[in-house]
Coordinates of C-alpha atoms and ligand atoms in Angstrom, one line a residue:
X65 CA 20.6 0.8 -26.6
X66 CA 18.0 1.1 -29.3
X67 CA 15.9 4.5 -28.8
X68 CA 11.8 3.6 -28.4
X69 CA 9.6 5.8 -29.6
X70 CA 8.0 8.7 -27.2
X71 CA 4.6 7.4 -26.1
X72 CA 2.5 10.2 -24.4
X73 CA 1.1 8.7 -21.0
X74 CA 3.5 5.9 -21.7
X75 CA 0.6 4.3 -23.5
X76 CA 1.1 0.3 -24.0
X77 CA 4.8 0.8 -22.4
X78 CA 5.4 -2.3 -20.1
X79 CA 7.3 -0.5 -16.4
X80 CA 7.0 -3.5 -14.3
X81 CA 6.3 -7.5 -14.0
X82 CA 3.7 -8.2 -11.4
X83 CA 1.7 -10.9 -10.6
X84 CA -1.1 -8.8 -8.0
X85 CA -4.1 -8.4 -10.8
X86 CA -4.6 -8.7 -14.5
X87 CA -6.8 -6.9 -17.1
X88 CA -8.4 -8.2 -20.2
X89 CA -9.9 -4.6 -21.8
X90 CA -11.3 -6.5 -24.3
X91 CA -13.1 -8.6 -22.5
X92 CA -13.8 -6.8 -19.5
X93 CA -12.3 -9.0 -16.9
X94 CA -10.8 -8.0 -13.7
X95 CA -8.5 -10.5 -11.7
X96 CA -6.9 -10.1 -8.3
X97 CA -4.2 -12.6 -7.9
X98 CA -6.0 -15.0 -10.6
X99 CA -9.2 -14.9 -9.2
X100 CA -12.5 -12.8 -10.9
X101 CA -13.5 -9.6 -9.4
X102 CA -16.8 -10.7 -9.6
X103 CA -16.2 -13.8 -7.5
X104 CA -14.4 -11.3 -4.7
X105 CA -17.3 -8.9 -4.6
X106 CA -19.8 -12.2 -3.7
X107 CA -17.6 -14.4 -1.5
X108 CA -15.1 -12.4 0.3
X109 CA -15.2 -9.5 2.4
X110 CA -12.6 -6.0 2.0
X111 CA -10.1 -7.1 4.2
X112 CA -9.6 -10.8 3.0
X113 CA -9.7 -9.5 -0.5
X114 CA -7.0 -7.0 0.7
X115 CA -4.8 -9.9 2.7
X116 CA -4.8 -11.7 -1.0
X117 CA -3.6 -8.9 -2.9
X118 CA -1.1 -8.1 -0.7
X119 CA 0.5 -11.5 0.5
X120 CA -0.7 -13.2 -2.7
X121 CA -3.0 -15.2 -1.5
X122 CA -6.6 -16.4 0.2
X123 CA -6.1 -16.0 4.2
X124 CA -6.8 -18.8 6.3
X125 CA -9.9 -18.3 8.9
X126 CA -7.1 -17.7 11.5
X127 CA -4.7 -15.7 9.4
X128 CA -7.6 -13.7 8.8
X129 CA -8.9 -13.9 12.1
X130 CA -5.6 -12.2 13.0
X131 CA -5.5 -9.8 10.8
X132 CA -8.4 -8.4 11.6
X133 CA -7.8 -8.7 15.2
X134 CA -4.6 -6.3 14.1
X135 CA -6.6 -4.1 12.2
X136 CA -9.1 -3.4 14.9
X137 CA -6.4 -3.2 17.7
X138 CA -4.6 -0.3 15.4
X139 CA -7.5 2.2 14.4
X140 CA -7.2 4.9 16.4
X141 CA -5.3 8.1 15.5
X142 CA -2.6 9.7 17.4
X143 CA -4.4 12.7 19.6
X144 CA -2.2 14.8 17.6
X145 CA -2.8 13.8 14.2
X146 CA -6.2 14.9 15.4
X147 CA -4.8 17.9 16.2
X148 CA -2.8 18.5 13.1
X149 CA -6.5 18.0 11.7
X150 CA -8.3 20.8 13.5
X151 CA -5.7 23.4 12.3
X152 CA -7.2 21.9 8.4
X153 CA -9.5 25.0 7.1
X154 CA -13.2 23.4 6.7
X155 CA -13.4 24.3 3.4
X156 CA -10.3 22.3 2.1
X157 CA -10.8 19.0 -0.2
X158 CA -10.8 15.8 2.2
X159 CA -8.2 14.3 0.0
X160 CA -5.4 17.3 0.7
X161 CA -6.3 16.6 4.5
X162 CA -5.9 12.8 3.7
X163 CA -2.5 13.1 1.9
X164 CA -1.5 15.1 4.6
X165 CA -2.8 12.7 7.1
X166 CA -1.2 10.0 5.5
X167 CA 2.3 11.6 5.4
X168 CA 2.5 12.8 8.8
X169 CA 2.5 9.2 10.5
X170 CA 5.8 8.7 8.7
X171 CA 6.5 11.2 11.5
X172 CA 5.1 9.0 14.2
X173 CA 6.6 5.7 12.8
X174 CA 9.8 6.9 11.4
X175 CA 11.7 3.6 11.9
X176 CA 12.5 2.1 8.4
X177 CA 13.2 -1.5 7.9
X178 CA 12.1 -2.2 4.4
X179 CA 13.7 -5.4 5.1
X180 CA 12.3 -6.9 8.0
X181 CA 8.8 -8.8 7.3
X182 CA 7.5 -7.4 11.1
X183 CA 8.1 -4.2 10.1
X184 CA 6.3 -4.1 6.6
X185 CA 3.5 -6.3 8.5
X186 CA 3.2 -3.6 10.9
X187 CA 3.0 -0.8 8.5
X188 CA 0.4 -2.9 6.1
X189 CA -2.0 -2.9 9.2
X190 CA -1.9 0.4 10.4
X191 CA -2.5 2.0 7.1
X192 CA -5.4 -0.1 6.3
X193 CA -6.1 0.7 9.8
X194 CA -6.4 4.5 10.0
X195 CA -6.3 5.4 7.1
X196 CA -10.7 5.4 6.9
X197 CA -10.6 6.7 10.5
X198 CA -8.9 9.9 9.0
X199 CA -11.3 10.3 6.2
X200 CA -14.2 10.0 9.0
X201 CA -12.7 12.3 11.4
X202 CA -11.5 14.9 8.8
X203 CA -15.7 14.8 8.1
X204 CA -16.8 15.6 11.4
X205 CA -14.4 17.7 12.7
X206 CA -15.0 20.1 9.7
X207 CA -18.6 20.3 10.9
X208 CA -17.3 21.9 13.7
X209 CA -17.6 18.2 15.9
X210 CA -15.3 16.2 17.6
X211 CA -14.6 12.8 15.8
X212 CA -15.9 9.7 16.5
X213 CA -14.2 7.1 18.2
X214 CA -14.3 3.6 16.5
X215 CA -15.8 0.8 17.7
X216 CA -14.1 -2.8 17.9
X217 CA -17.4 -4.5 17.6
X218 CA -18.0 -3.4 14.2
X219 CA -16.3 -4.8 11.0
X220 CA -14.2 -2.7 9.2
X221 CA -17.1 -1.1 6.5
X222 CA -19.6 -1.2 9.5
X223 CA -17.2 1.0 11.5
X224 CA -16.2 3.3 9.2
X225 CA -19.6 4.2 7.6
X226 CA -20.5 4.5 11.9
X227 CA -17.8 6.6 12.5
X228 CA -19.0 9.0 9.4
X229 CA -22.2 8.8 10.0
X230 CA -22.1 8.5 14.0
X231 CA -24.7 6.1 14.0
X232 CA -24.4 2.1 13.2
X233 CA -25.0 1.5 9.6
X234 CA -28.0 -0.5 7.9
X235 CA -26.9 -4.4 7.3
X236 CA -27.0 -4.2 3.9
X237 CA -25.5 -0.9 3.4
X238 CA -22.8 -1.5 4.9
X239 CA -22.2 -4.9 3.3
X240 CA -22.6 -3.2 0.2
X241 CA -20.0 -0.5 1.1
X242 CA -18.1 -3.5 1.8
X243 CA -18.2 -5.0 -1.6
X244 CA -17.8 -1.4 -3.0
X245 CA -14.2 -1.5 -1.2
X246 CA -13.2 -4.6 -2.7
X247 CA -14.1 -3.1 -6.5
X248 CA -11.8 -0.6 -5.9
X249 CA -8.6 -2.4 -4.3
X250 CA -6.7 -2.9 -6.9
X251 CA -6.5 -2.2 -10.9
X252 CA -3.0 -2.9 -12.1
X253 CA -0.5 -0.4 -12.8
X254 CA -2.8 3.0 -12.9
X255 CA -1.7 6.6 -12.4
X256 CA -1.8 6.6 -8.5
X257 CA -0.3 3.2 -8.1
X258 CA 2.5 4.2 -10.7
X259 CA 3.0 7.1 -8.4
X260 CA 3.4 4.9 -5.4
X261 CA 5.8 2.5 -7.3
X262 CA 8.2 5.2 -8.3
X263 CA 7.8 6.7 -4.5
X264 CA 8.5 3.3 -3.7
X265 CA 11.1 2.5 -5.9
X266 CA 13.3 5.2 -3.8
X267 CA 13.0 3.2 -0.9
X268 CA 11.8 6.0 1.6
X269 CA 9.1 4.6 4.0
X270 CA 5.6 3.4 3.2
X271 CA 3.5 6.9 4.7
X272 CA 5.4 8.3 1.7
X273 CA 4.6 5.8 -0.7
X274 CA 1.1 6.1 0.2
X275 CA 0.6 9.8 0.4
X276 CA 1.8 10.1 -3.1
X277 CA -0.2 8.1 -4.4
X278 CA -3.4 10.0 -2.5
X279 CA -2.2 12.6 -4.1
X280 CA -2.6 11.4 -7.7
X281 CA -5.4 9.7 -7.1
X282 CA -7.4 12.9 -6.3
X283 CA -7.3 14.2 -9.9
X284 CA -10.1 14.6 -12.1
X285 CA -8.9 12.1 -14.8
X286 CA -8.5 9.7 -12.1
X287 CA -10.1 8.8 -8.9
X288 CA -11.9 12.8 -8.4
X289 CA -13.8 11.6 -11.6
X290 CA -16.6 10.0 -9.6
X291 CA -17.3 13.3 -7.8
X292 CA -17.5 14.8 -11.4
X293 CA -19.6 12.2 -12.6
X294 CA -22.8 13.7 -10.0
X295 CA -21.9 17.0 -10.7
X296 CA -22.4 16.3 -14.5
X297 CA -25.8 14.7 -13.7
X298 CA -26.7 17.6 -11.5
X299 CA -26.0 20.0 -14.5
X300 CA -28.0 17.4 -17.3
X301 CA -30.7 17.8 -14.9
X302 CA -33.3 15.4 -16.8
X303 CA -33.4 12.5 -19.0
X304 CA -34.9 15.2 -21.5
X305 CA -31.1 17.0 -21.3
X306 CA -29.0 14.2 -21.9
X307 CA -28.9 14.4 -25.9
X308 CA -28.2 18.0 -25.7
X309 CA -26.0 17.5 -22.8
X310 CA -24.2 15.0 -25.1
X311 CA -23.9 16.7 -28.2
X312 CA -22.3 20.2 -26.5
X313 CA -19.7 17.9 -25.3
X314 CA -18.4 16.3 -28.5
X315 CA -19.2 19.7 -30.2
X316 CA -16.7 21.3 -27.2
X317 CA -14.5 18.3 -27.6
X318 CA -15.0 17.6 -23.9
X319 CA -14.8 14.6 -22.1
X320 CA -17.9 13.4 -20.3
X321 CA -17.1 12.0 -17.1
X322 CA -16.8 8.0 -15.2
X323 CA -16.7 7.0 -19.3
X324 CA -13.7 5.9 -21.2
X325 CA -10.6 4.1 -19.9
X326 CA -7.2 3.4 -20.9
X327 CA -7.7 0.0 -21.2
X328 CA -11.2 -0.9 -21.1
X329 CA -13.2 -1.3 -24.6
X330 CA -16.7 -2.1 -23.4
X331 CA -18.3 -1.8 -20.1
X332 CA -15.3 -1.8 -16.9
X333 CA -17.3 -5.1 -15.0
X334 CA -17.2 -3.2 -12.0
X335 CA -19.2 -0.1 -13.7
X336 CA -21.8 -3.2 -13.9
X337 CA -21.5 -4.8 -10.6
X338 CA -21.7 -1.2 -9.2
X339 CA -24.7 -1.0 -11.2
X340 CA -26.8 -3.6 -9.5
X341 CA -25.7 -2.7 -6.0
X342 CA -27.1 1.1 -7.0
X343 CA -30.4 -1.0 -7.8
X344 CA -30.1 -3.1 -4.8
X345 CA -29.8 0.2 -2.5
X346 CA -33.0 2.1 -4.0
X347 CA -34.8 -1.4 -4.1
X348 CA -34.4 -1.0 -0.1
X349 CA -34.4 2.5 0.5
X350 CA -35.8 4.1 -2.3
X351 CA -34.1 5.5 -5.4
X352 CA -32.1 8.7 -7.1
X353 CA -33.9 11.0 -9.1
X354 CA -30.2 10.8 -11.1
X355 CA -30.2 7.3 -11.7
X356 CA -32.4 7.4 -14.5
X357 CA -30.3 10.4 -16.0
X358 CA -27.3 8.0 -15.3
X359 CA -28.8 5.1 -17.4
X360 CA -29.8 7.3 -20.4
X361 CA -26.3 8.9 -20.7
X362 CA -24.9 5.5 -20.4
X363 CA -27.0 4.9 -23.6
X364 CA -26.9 7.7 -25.4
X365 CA -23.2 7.2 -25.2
X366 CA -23.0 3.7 -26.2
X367 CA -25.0 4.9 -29.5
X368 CA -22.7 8.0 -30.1
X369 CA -19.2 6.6 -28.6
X370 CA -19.1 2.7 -28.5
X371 CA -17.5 2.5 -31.8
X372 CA -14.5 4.1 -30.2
X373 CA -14.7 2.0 -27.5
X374 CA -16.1 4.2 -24.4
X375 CA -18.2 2.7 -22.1
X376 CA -18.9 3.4 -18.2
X377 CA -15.9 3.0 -16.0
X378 CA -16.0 2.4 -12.4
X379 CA -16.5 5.7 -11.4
X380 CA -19.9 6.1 -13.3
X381 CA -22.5 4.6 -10.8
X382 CA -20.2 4.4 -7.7
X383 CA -21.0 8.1 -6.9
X384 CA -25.0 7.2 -7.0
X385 CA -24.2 4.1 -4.3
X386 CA -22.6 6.4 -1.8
X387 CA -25.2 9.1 -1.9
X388 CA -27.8 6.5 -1.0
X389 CA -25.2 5.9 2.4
X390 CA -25.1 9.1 2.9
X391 CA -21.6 9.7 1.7
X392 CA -20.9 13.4 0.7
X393 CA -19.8 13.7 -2.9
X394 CA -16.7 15.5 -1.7
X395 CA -15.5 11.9 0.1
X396 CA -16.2 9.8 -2.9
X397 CA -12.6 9.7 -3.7
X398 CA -11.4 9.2 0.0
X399 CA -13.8 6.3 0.3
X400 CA -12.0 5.4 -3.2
X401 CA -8.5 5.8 -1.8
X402 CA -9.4 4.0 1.8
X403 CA -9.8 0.8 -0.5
X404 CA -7.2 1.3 -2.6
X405 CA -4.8 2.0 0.0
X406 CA -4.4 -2.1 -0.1
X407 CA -3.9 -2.1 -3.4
X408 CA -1.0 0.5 -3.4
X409 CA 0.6 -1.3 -0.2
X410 CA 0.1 -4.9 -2.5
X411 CA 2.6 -2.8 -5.1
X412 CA 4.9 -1.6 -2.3
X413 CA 5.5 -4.4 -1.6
X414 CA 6.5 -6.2 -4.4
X415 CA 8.2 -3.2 -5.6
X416 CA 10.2 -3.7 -2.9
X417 CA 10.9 -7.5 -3.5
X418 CA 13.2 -6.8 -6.7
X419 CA 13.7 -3.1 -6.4
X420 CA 15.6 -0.8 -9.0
X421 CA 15.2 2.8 -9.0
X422 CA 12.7 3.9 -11.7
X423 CA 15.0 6.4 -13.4
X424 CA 13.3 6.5 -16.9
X425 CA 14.7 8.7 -20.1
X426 CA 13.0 11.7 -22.1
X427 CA 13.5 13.4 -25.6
X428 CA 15.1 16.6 -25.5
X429 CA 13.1 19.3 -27.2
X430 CA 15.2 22.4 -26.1
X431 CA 18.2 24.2 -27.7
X432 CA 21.4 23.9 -26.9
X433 CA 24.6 26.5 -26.5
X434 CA 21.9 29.2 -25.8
X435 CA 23.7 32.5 -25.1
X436 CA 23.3 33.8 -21.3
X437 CA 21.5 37.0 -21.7
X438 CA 22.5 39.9 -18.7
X439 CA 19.5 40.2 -16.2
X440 CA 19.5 44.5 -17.3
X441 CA 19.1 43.2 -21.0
X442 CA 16.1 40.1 -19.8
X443 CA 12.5 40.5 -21.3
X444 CA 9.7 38.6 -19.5
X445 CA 8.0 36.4 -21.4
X446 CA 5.3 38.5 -21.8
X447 CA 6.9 41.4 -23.3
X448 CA 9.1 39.2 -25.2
X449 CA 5.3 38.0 -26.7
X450 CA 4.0 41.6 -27.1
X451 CA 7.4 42.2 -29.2
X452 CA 6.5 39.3 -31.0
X453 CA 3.1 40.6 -31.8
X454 CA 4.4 43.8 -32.7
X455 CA 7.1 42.1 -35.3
X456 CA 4.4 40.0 -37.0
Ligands
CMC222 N1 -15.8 11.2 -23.2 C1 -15.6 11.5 -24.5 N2 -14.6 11.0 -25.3 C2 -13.7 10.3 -24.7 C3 -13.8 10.0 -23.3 C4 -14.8 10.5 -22.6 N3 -15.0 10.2 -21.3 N4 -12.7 9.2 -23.0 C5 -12.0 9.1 -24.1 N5 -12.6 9.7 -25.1 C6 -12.1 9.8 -26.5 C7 -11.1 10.9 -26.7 O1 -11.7 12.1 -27.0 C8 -10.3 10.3 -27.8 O2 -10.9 10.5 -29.0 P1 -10.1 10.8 -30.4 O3 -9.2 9.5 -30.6 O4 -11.1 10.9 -31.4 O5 -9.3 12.0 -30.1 C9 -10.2 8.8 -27.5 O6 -11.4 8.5 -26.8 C10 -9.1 8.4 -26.6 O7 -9.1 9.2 -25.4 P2 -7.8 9.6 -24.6 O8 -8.1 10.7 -23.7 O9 -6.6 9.7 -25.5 O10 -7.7 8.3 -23.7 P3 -6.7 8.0 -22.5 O11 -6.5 6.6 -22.4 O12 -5.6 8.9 -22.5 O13 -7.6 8.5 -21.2 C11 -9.2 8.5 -19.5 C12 -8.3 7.7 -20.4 C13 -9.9 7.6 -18.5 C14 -8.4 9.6 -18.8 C15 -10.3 9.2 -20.4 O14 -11.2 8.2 -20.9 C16 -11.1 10.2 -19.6 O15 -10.6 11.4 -19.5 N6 -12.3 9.9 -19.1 C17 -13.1 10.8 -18.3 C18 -12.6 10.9 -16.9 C19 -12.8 9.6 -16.1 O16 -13.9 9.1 -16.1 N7 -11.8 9.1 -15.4 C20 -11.9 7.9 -14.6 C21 -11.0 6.8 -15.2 S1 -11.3 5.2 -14.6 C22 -11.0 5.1 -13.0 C23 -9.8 5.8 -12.5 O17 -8.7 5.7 -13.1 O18 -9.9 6.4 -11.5

């Protein structure tokens, strides 16, 4: 076997075939099973953008019909998943009460038939299912309230942003939320999905898979970036700050945040479609003191950066969207992770159609025939540095 050369963040290293979306970072396009991301956010809603990822393609009106119909039937949490929930200190991230969430209903559903097309059916739907009923309940219940039940009359945005807010969402809002799900269902083979490939690849059940990947998703470099992103234009403060702002962080070498992307050379198209339906939610209901900020830095770092390539990303306006719902900033990445759930079980599954263990290799870097040194003669590392010190 020839050796390949180490490649920190396995940076242009191919670890898997897959056929569920495609990237042009060039470009800036964005396909889900062949089909433009900007013809998904206009014609079709969450779920039927979530049916095509995951069984490859467009639903009929009654296999979506169905579907749905399955979805609405399986919303409701266990009363003691609710439970579990309560015992969740207030003050702890939604995403660790979401990963947690996520993992116990492998306790619940412990049956594993990775085989049988019922059983991965079954699974598909109730994650899609609860999975935003736990983010909304989490919310309330750490108000000190008990959360809200959902309601099978409203479609699957509609309910959720109800069941947050505990009253029936604005039309538009909540087809925007909508649209906002289906931008974020899928993006090839990121960090979180990765994580719920190799998860996968061990064939242990799909609550697993998924709450892995929750857990990677809730980094700053990943999906926690969009909650960054606010806090940064908190701290600019004004459209005045935003060269300063700008030149502190290339003069501290640190990155400014919802810009830049592995992939991506110019603007991500969802950054852009997020853009206009920031505009189309302040047209409505007025806008965000931090929008202008937003679309400053976006320029200012066009000017300083684009050479190298960085550009928004889609967690640069998504943030200033789910304010105007609302949304807390601390649930910006579970409303992230509720619509990416259906990308992660789209990779699940066809991890599971040719499976092989991902067992990859590493470069050794440590020494070898190293003496074993009697714990009374040991130095901590520490002391072993002050020694050091003292030597030099
Ligand atoms: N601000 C300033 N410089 C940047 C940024 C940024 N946001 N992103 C990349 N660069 C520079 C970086 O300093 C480096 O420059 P040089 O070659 O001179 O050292 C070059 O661009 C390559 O950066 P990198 O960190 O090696 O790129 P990467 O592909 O390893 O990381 C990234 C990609 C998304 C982690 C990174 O761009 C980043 O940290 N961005 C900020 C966090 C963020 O917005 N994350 C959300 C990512 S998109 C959605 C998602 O995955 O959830």
């Amino acid at each position: 076997m020839t050796l390949c050369e180490y490649k920190p963040g396995l940076e242009g290293i191919p670890a898997t075939q897959s056929s569920i979306s495609f990237v042009d970072g060039k470009q800036g396009i964005l396909e889900y099973r062949g089909i433009n991301i900007e013809a998904l956010a206009k014609q079709s809603t969450f779920l039927e953008t979530s049916y095509l990822l995951i069984w490859g393609s467009l639903p009929t009106r009654q296999e979506l019909a169905d579907f749905e119909y399955e979805i609405r039937y399986h919303r409701r949490l266990k009363y003691r998943i609710r439970d579990m929930m309560k015992c969740f200190p207030e003050s702890g991230h939604p995403m660790d009460a979401l990963q947690a969430c996520a993992a116990a209903l492998g306790l619940f559903y412990s049956r594993r038939a990775l085989d049988d097309p019922a059983y991965i059916r079954a699974a598909v739907v109730r994650l899609l299912a609860k999975i935003p009923t736990m983010v909304a309940a989490f919310q309330l219940m750490r108000k000190g309230n008990d959360p809200v039940q959902p309601r099978d009359d409203l479609d699957y945005s509609a309910n959720f942003l109800y069941m947050l807010n505990e009253r029936e969402p604005d039309p538009l809002a909540a087809q925007i939320f909508d649209i906002c799900l289906t931008l974020h269902a899928e993006h090839t083979i990121n960090a979180s999905t990765f994580s719920a490939m190799v998860t996968a690849s061990t064939l242990t059940d799909p609550y697993a898979v998924i709450a892995s990947a929750v857990g990677t998703l809730a980094g700053p470099l990943h999906g926690g970036a969009n909650e960054e992103v606010i806090e940064m234009l908190e701290e600019i403060g004004s459209v005045e700050n935003v060269e300063s702002y700008l030149d502190r962080c290339l003069e501290n070498k640190s990155k400014i945040m919802g810009f830049g992307h592995r992939v991506y050379k110019v603007k991500d198209p969802r950054a852009t479609i997020l853009q206009d339906l920031a505009e189309q939610l302040f047209d409505k209901f007025g806008g965000d003191y931090y929008y202008d900020i937003a679309v400053a830095l976006e320029k200012a770092v066009a000017d300083r950066l684009g050479h190298k390539g960085i550009y928004p990303n889609v967690d640069f306006y998504s943030g200033l969207v789910y304010r105007k719902m609302g949304i807390p900033t601390d649930l910006f990445t579970p409303v992230f992770a509720i619509a990416r759930v259906s990308g992660w079980l789209a990779h699940w599954k066809e991890q599971l159609g040719e499976n092989r263990i991902f067992r990859p290799t590493q470069i050794y870097t440590g020494s070898h025939d190293a003496p074993y040194i009697d714990i009374e003669k040991r130095h901590s590392a520490a002391d072993a540095e002050i020694l050091a010190g003292m030597i030099h």
